[in-house]
Amino acid sequence: MVRVLTGPRLRQVAVVARDCDTVAGELSQAFGWAQPYHDPGVGQFGLTNAVFAVGDTFLEVVAPAAPDTTAGRYLARRGGDGGYMAIFQVPDLAAARRRLPGLGVRVVWTADLPDIAGTHLHPRDVPGAIVSLDWADPPESWRWAGPSWTGRAPGHAPGGVTGLTVEVNDPAAAARRWAAVLGISAAGRGDTNLVELPDQGQRLRFVPARGGRGEGITEVTIAGLPRGGPWTIGGVCFAGEEE
């Protein structure tokens, strides 16, 4: 179960793919994950999805199901599948939302339900991904993962998402920006391109964009993966903690 939150936690990462079922099937086969939850609510964004529980964090695959979607434009800009979204759970969403105007960060979507709330930020204002600031009550729950996680947390395997690598044009500036949005210090252990979430044992690493694909999430580290990696699935490198 999640400890009482004292700071932000990376709770969910999304990969965007042209074919949701294909990428979800590759993830399930590689890592032995249980069947994902398909959220009908993402239809409002013109998407289909599959959400896997990874410990008590989540890995989502999204794919366009309609023309002229943000996800479809991202696929075109990046030239294929890749990391798309980072969703952070915060202990005080009201305070996080109050912080955004002073940073010049625009909000493109919000949801406020009794047990969960979300805040999607404009990708032009936070480089490298669509960042969302979310809140859940109780904190171990996560409605976005389906009925079994709504208002509670079911039994689950250990492990979970421990970090991201994000390719950006200016790594130091991006690290400062993400840290400011999250309300924490920008640098970890003297590395100006690293943001640490020490209470959660998670790290966000920012590196120069390569290969002409532009900015995006390129690696997700996960505790509890089987040996034999890393694996590249859906345009993202998945690595265990030891790799």
mmCIF file of C-alpha atoms in Angstrom:
data_model
loop_
_atom_site.group_PDB
_atom_site.id
_atom_site.type_symbol
_atom_site.label_atom_id
_atom_site.label_comp_id
_atom_site.label_asym_id
_atom_site.label_seq_id
_atom_site.Cartn_x
_atom_site.Cartn_y
_atom_site.Cartn_z
ATOM 1 C CA MET A 1 0.000 0.000 0.000
ATOM 2 C CA VAL A 2 1.051 3.613 -0.553
ATOM 3 C CA ARG A 3 2.487 5.446 2.411
ATOM 4 C CA VAL A 4 0.887 8.752 3.377
ATOM 5 C CA LEU A 5 2.065 11.076 0.622
ATOM 6 C CA THR A 6 4.412 13.868 1.663
ATOM 7 C CA GLY A 7 5.409 14.782 -1.890
ATOM 8 C CA PRO A 8 4.697 13.948 -5.520
ATOM 9 C CA ARG A 9 4.715 10.365 -6.740
ATOM 10 C CA LEU A 10 4.940 9.113 -10.321
ATOM 11 C CA ARG A 11 1.850 6.906 -10.359
ATOM 12 C CA GLN A 12 1.166 6.245 -14.049
ATOM 13 C CA VAL A 13 3.037 6.407 -17.367
ATOM 14 C CA ALA A 14 1.361 6.295 -20.776
ATOM 15 C CA VAL A 15 2.759 5.069 -24.070
ATOM 16 C CA VAL A 16 1.067 6.171 -27.293
ATOM 17 C CA ALA A 17 0.847 3.596 -30.082
ATOM 18 C CA ARG A 18 -0.751 3.242 -33.456
ATOM 19 C CA ASP A 19 -2.157 -0.146 -32.380
ATOM 20 C CA CYS A 20 -3.128 -0.406 -28.711
ATOM 21 C CA ASP A 21 -3.864 -4.135 -28.732
ATOM 22 C CA THR A 22 -0.543 -5.051 -30.342
ATOM 23 C CA VAL A 23 1.581 -3.072 -27.880
ATOM 24 C CA ALA A 24 -0.505 -4.179 -24.893
ATOM 25 C CA GLY A 25 -0.074 -7.786 -26.013
ATOM 26 C CA GLU A 26 3.694 -7.384 -26.273
ATOM 27 C CA LEU A 27 3.870 -5.915 -22.759
ATOM 28 C CA SER A 28 1.740 -8.707 -21.324
ATOM 29 C CA GLN A 29 3.808 -11.399 -23.028
ATOM 30 C CA ALA A 30 7.161 -9.886 -22.041
ATOM 31 C CA PHE A 31 6.358 -9.201 -18.395
ATOM 32 C CA GLY A 32 3.543 -11.601 -17.535
ATOM 33 C CA TRP A 33 1.209 -8.788 -16.525
ATOM 34 C CA ALA A 34 -2.447 -9.569 -15.868
ATOM 35 C CA GLN A 35 -5.155 -8.477 -18.277
ATOM 36 C CA PRO A 36 -5.384 -4.675 -18.510
ATOM 37 C CA TYR A 37 -8.348 -2.446 -17.787
ATOM 38 C CA HIS A 38 -9.924 -0.687 -20.778
ATOM 39 C CA ASP A 39 -11.297 2.690 -19.711
ATOM 40 C CA PRO A 40 -14.279 3.847 -21.791
ATOM 41 C CA GLY A 41 -13.746 7.370 -20.432
ATOM 42 C CA VAL A 42 -10.759 7.985 -22.725
ATOM 43 C CA GLY A 43 -13.194 8.024 -25.618
ATOM 44 C CA GLN A 44 -13.721 11.719 -24.894
ATOM 45 C CA PHE A 45 -10.138 12.262 -26.086
ATOM 46 C CA GLY A 46 -10.675 10.122 -29.203
ATOM 47 C CA LEU A 47 -8.625 7.261 -27.732
ATOM 48 C CA THR A 48 -8.720 3.620 -26.805
ATOM 49 C CA ASN A 49 -6.488 2.351 -24.000
ATOM 50 C CA ALA A 50 -5.202 -0.494 -21.864
ATOM 51 C CA VAL A 51 -4.083 0.101 -18.271
ATOM 52 C CA PHE A 52 -1.801 -2.438 -16.577
ATOM 53 C CA ALA A 53 -1.279 -2.529 -12.813
ATOM 54 C CA VAL A 54 2.469 -2.703 -12.120
ATOM 55 C CA GLY A 55 2.682 -3.138 -8.374
ATOM 56 C CA ASP A 56 0.572 -0.217 -7.224
ATOM 57 C CA THR A 57 1.635 1.966 -10.155
ATOM 58 C CA PHE A 58 0.320 1.794 -13.702
ATOM 59 C CA LEU A 59 1.470 1.533 -17.295
ATOM 60 C CA GLU A 60 -1.056 2.661 -19.888
ATOM 61 C CA VAL A 61 -1.122 2.210 -23.642
ATOM 62 C CA VAL A 62 -3.243 4.684 -25.614
ATOM 63 C CA ALA A 63 -4.020 4.788 -29.327
ATOM 64 C CA PRO A 64 -6.046 7.173 -31.489
ATOM 65 C CA ALA A 65 -9.547 5.980 -32.323
ATOM 66 C CA ALA A 66 -10.640 9.161 -34.101
ATOM 67 C CA PRO A 67 -9.052 11.689 -36.462
ATOM 68 C CA ASP A 68 -7.345 14.888 -35.285
ATOM 69 C CA THR A 69 -6.375 13.846 -31.761
ATOM 70 C CA THR A 70 -3.460 15.048 -29.649
ATOM 71 C CA ALA A 71 -2.206 11.460 -29.570
ATOM 72 C CA GLY A 72 -2.379 11.179 -33.353
ATOM 73 C CA ARG A 73 -0.439 14.408 -33.797
ATOM 74 C CA TYR A 74 2.165 13.150 -31.347
ATOM 75 C CA LEU A 75 2.592 9.924 -33.328
ATOM 76 C CA ALA A 76 3.059 11.938 -36.513
ATOM 77 C CA ARG A 77 5.536 14.336 -34.922
ATOM 78 C CA ARG A 78 7.608 11.592 -33.309
ATOM 79 C CA GLY A 79 7.406 9.298 -36.332
ATOM 80 C CA GLY A 80 5.959 6.360 -34.406
ATOM 81 C CA ASP A 81 5.099 4.910 -31.014
ATOM 82 C CA GLY A 82 6.677 6.358 -27.891
ATOM 83 C CA GLY A 83 6.332 7.591 -24.334
ATOM 84 C CA TYR A 84 3.485 10.071 -24.056
ATOM 85 C CA MET A 85 2.332 11.011 -20.576
ATOM 86 C CA ALA A 86 3.499 11.110 -16.938
ATOM 87 C CA ILE A 87 0.831 11.242 -14.240
ATOM 88 C CA PHE A 88 1.923 12.346 -10.786
ATOM 89 C CA GLN A 89 -0.103 11.829 -7.629
ATOM 90 C CA VAL A 90 0.248 14.803 -5.286
ATOM 91 C CA PRO A 91 -0.867 15.163 -1.662
ATOM 92 C CA ASP A 92 -2.341 18.665 -2.109
ATOM 93 C CA LEU A 93 -3.786 19.198 -5.564
ATOM 94 C CA ALA A 94 -5.273 22.601 -4.714
ATOM 95 C CA ALA A 95 -1.825 23.921 -3.825
ATOM 96 C CA ALA A 96 -0.341 22.384 -6.980
ATOM 97 C CA ARG A 97 -2.999 24.030 -9.128
ATOM 98 C CA ARG A 98 -2.407 27.409 -7.475
ATOM 99 C CA ARG A 99 1.276 27.131 -8.359
ATOM 100 C CA LEU A 100 0.703 26.800 -12.103
ATOM 101 C CA PRO A 101 -0.366 30.335 -13.166
ATOM 102 C CA GLY A 102 2.748 31.854 -11.597
ATOM 103 C CA LEU A 103 4.855 29.442 -13.643
ATOM 104 C CA GLY A 104 3.036 30.305 -16.855
ATOM 105 C CA VAL A 105 1.740 26.744 -17.178
ATOM 106 C CA ARG A 106 -1.619 26.300 -18.857
ATOM 107 C CA VAL A 107 -4.153 23.638 -17.893
ATOM 108 C CA VAL A 108 -5.846 21.851 -20.798
ATOM 109 C CA TRP A 109 -8.195 19.493 -18.897
ATOM 110 C CA THR A 110 -9.409 18.888 -15.364
ATOM 111 C CA ALA A 111 -11.613 16.314 -13.646
ATOM 112 C CA ASP A 112 -12.827 16.537 -10.071
ATOM 113 C CA LEU A 113 -14.559 13.484 -8.607
ATOM 114 C CA PRO A 114 -15.091 12.636 -4.929
ATOM 115 C CA ASP A 115 -12.262 10.081 -4.895
ATOM 116 C CA ILE A 116 -9.922 11.305 -7.640
ATOM 117 C CA ALA A 117 -9.010 14.466 -9.525
ATOM 118 C CA GLY A 118 -6.786 15.162 -12.510
ATOM 119 C CA THR A 119 -5.078 18.154 -14.112
ATOM 120 C CA HIS A 120 -3.528 17.807 -17.580
ATOM 121 C CA LEU A 121 -0.928 20.460 -18.388
ATOM 122 C CA HIS A 122 -0.209 21.982 -21.783
ATOM 123 C CA PRO A 123 2.689 20.068 -23.364
ATOM 124 C CA ARG A 124 4.208 23.264 -24.735
ATOM 125 C CA ASP A 125 4.608 24.533 -21.173
ATOM 126 C CA VAL A 126 6.226 21.384 -19.694
ATOM 127 C CA PRO A 127 8.617 19.886 -22.259
ATOM 128 C CA GLY A 128 8.979 16.208 -23.034
ATOM 129 C CA ALA A 129 5.535 14.779 -22.235
ATOM 130 C CA ILE A 130 1.995 15.543 -21.238
ATOM 131 C CA VAL A 131 2.256 15.932 -17.473
ATOM 132 C CA SER A 132 -0.758 15.489 -15.209
ATOM 133 C CA LEU A 133 -1.093 16.363 -11.523
ATOM 134 C CA ASP A 134 -3.637 14.094 -9.831
ATOM 135 C CA TRP A 135 -5.011 13.340 -6.374
ATOM 136 C CA ALA A 136 -6.708 10.219 -4.983
ATOM 137 C CA ASP A 137 -8.616 9.404 -1.811
ATOM 138 C CA PRO A 138 -7.715 7.065 -0.233
ATOM 139 C CA PRO A 139 -4.180 7.598 -1.557
ATOM 140 C CA GLU A 140 -3.668 3.912 -2.358
ATOM 141 C CA SER A 141 -6.681 3.941 -4.711
ATOM 142 C CA TRP A 142 -6.625 4.930 -8.408
ATOM 143 C CA ARG A 143 -9.948 5.141 -10.235
ATOM 144 C CA TRP A 144 -8.205 5.526 -13.610
ATOM 145 C CA ALA A 145 -7.218 1.836 -13.316
ATOM 146 C CA GLY A 146 -10.791 0.594 -13.045
ATOM 147 C CA PRO A 147 -13.363 -0.614 -10.515
ATOM 148 C CA SER A 148 -10.953 -2.800 -8.535
ATOM 149 C CA TRP A 149 -8.850 0.304 -7.741
ATOM 150 C CA THR A 150 -11.783 2.657 -7.109
ATOM 151 C CA GLY A 151 -11.929 3.731 -3.471
ATOM 152 C CA ARG A 152 -9.449 1.031 -2.473
ATOM 153 C CA ALA A 153 -6.433 -0.974 -3.600
ATOM 154 C CA PRO A 154 -6.716 -4.686 -4.317
ATOM 155 C CA GLY A 155 -3.999 -7.180 -3.521
ATOM 156 C CA HIS A 156 -1.143 -6.708 -5.952
ATOM 157 C CA ALA A 157 2.379 -7.850 -6.727
ATOM 158 C CA PRO A 158 5.386 -5.914 -5.427
ATOM 159 C CA GLY A 159 7.413 -3.602 -7.628
ATOM 160 C CA GLY A 160 6.353 -0.677 -9.743
ATOM 161 C CA VAL A 161 7.528 2.274 -11.805
ATOM 162 C CA THR A 162 10.716 3.792 -10.411
ATOM 163 C CA GLY A 163 11.657 6.384 -13.000
ATOM 164 C CA LEU A 164 11.679 7.915 -16.458
ATOM 165 C CA THR A 165 14.193 9.100 -18.995
ATOM 166 C CA VAL A 166 12.909 12.048 -21.028
ATOM 167 C CA GLU A 167 14.659 13.320 -24.142
ATOM 168 C CA VAL A 168 14.403 17.112 -24.429
ATOM 169 C CA ASN A 169 16.144 19.955 -26.230
ATOM 170 C CA ASP A 170 17.478 21.528 -23.011
ATOM 171 C CA PRO A 171 17.812 18.913 -20.240
ATOM 172 C CA ALA A 172 18.766 21.285 -17.411
ATOM 173 C CA ALA A 173 15.927 23.688 -18.202
ATOM 174 C CA ALA A 174 13.430 20.819 -18.487
ATOM 175 C CA ALA A 175 14.531 19.412 -15.123
ATOM 176 C CA ARG A 176 13.994 22.801 -13.504
ATOM 177 C CA ARG A 177 10.595 23.137 -15.156
ATOM 178 C CA TRP A 178 9.295 19.721 -14.104
ATOM 179 C CA ALA A 179 10.606 20.269 -10.578
ATOM 180 C CA ALA A 180 8.902 23.657 -10.325
ATOM 181 C CA VAL A 181 5.605 22.174 -11.509
ATOM 182 C CA LEU A 182 5.953 19.407 -8.916
ATOM 183 C CA GLY A 183 6.946 21.859 -6.200
ATOM 184 C CA ILE A 184 10.304 20.231 -5.419
ATOM 185 C CA SER A 185 14.030 20.875 -5.862
ATOM 186 C CA ALA A 186 15.384 20.551 -9.390
ATOM 187 C CA ALA A 187 18.691 18.772 -8.879
ATOM 188 C CA GLY A 188 19.520 15.469 -7.236
ATOM 189 C CA ARG A 189 23.012 14.615 -6.027
ATOM 190 C CA GLY A 190 24.593 17.458 -7.944
ATOM 191 C CA ASP A 191 23.120 16.389 -11.292
ATOM 192 C CA THR A 192 21.229 19.337 -12.771
ATOM 193 C CA ASN A 193 19.503 17.036 -15.283
ATOM 194 C CA LEU A 194 17.957 14.831 -12.601
ATOM 195 C CA VAL A 195 14.831 15.274 -10.491
ATOM 196 C CA GLU A 196 14.498 12.926 -7.537
ATOM 197 C CA LEU A 197 11.323 12.013 -5.698
ATOM 198 C CA PRO A 198 13.189 10.745 -2.626
ATOM 199 C CA ASP A 199 10.180 9.741 -0.539
ATOM 200 C CA GLN A 200 9.107 7.435 -3.363
ATOM 201 C CA GLY A 201 12.530 6.226 -4.530
ATOM 202 C CA GLN A 202 11.818 7.517 -8.037
ATOM 203 C CA ARG A 203 13.979 9.490 -10.477
ATOM 204 C CA LEU A 204 13.255 11.610 -13.531
ATOM 205 C CA ARG A 205 16.262 11.883 -15.838
ATOM 206 C CA PHE A 206 16.480 14.413 -18.677
ATOM 207 C CA VAL A 207 18.845 13.854 -21.596
ATOM 208 C CA PRO A 208 19.427 15.550 -24.974
ATOM 209 C CA ALA A 209 16.953 14.665 -27.719
ATOM 210 C CA ARG A 210 18.491 12.419 -30.378
ATOM 211 C CA GLY A 211 17.755 11.057 -33.811
ATOM 212 C CA GLY A 212 15.555 13.873 -35.076
ATOM 213 C CA ARG A 213 12.447 12.517 -33.341
ATOM 214 C CA GLY A 214 12.031 15.476 -31.016
ATOM 215 C CA GLU A 215 11.169 15.396 -27.339
ATOM 216 C CA GLY A 216 9.552 12.502 -25.492
ATOM 217 C CA ILE A 217 9.758 9.794 -22.844
ATOM 218 C CA THR A 218 12.194 7.147 -24.067
ATOM 219 C CA GLU A 219 12.770 4.872 -21.045
ATOM 220 C CA VAL A 220 10.747 3.616 -18.094
ATOM 221 C CA THR A 221 12.443 1.825 -15.202
ATOM 222 C CA ILE A 222 10.353 -0.671 -13.251
ATOM 223 C CA ALA A 223 11.199 -2.707 -10.163
ATOM 224 C CA GLY A 224 10.171 -6.337 -10.394
ATOM 225 C CA LEU A 225 10.618 -6.981 -14.117
ATOM 226 C CA PRO A 226 11.869 -10.433 -15.112
ATOM 227 C CA ARG A 227 15.533 -10.857 -15.951
ATOM 228 C CA GLY A 228 16.714 -10.565 -19.525
ATOM 229 C CA GLY A 229 16.073 -6.923 -20.387
ATOM 230 C CA PRO A 230 16.029 -4.226 -21.340
ATOM 231 C CA TRP A 231 13.119 -4.495 -23.759
ATOM 232 C CA THR A 232 11.950 -1.979 -26.364
ATOM 233 C CA ILE A 233 8.176 -2.068 -26.721
ATOM 234 C CA GLY A 234 5.956 0.648 -28.138
ATOM 235 C CA GLY A 235 8.978 2.802 -28.873
ATOM 236 C CA VAL A 236 10.038 2.856 -25.198
ATOM 237 C CA CYS A 237 12.888 1.045 -23.467
ATOM 238 C CA PHE A 238 11.719 -0.837 -20.370
ATOM 239 C CA ALA A 239 14.463 -1.687 -17.893
ATOM 240 C CA GLY A 240 14.624 -3.265 -14.476
ATOM 241 C CA GLU A 241 16.365 -1.547 -11.588
ATOM 242 C CA GLU A 242 19.529 -3.593 -12.039
ATOM 243 C CA GLU A 243 19.946 -2.832 -15.761
#
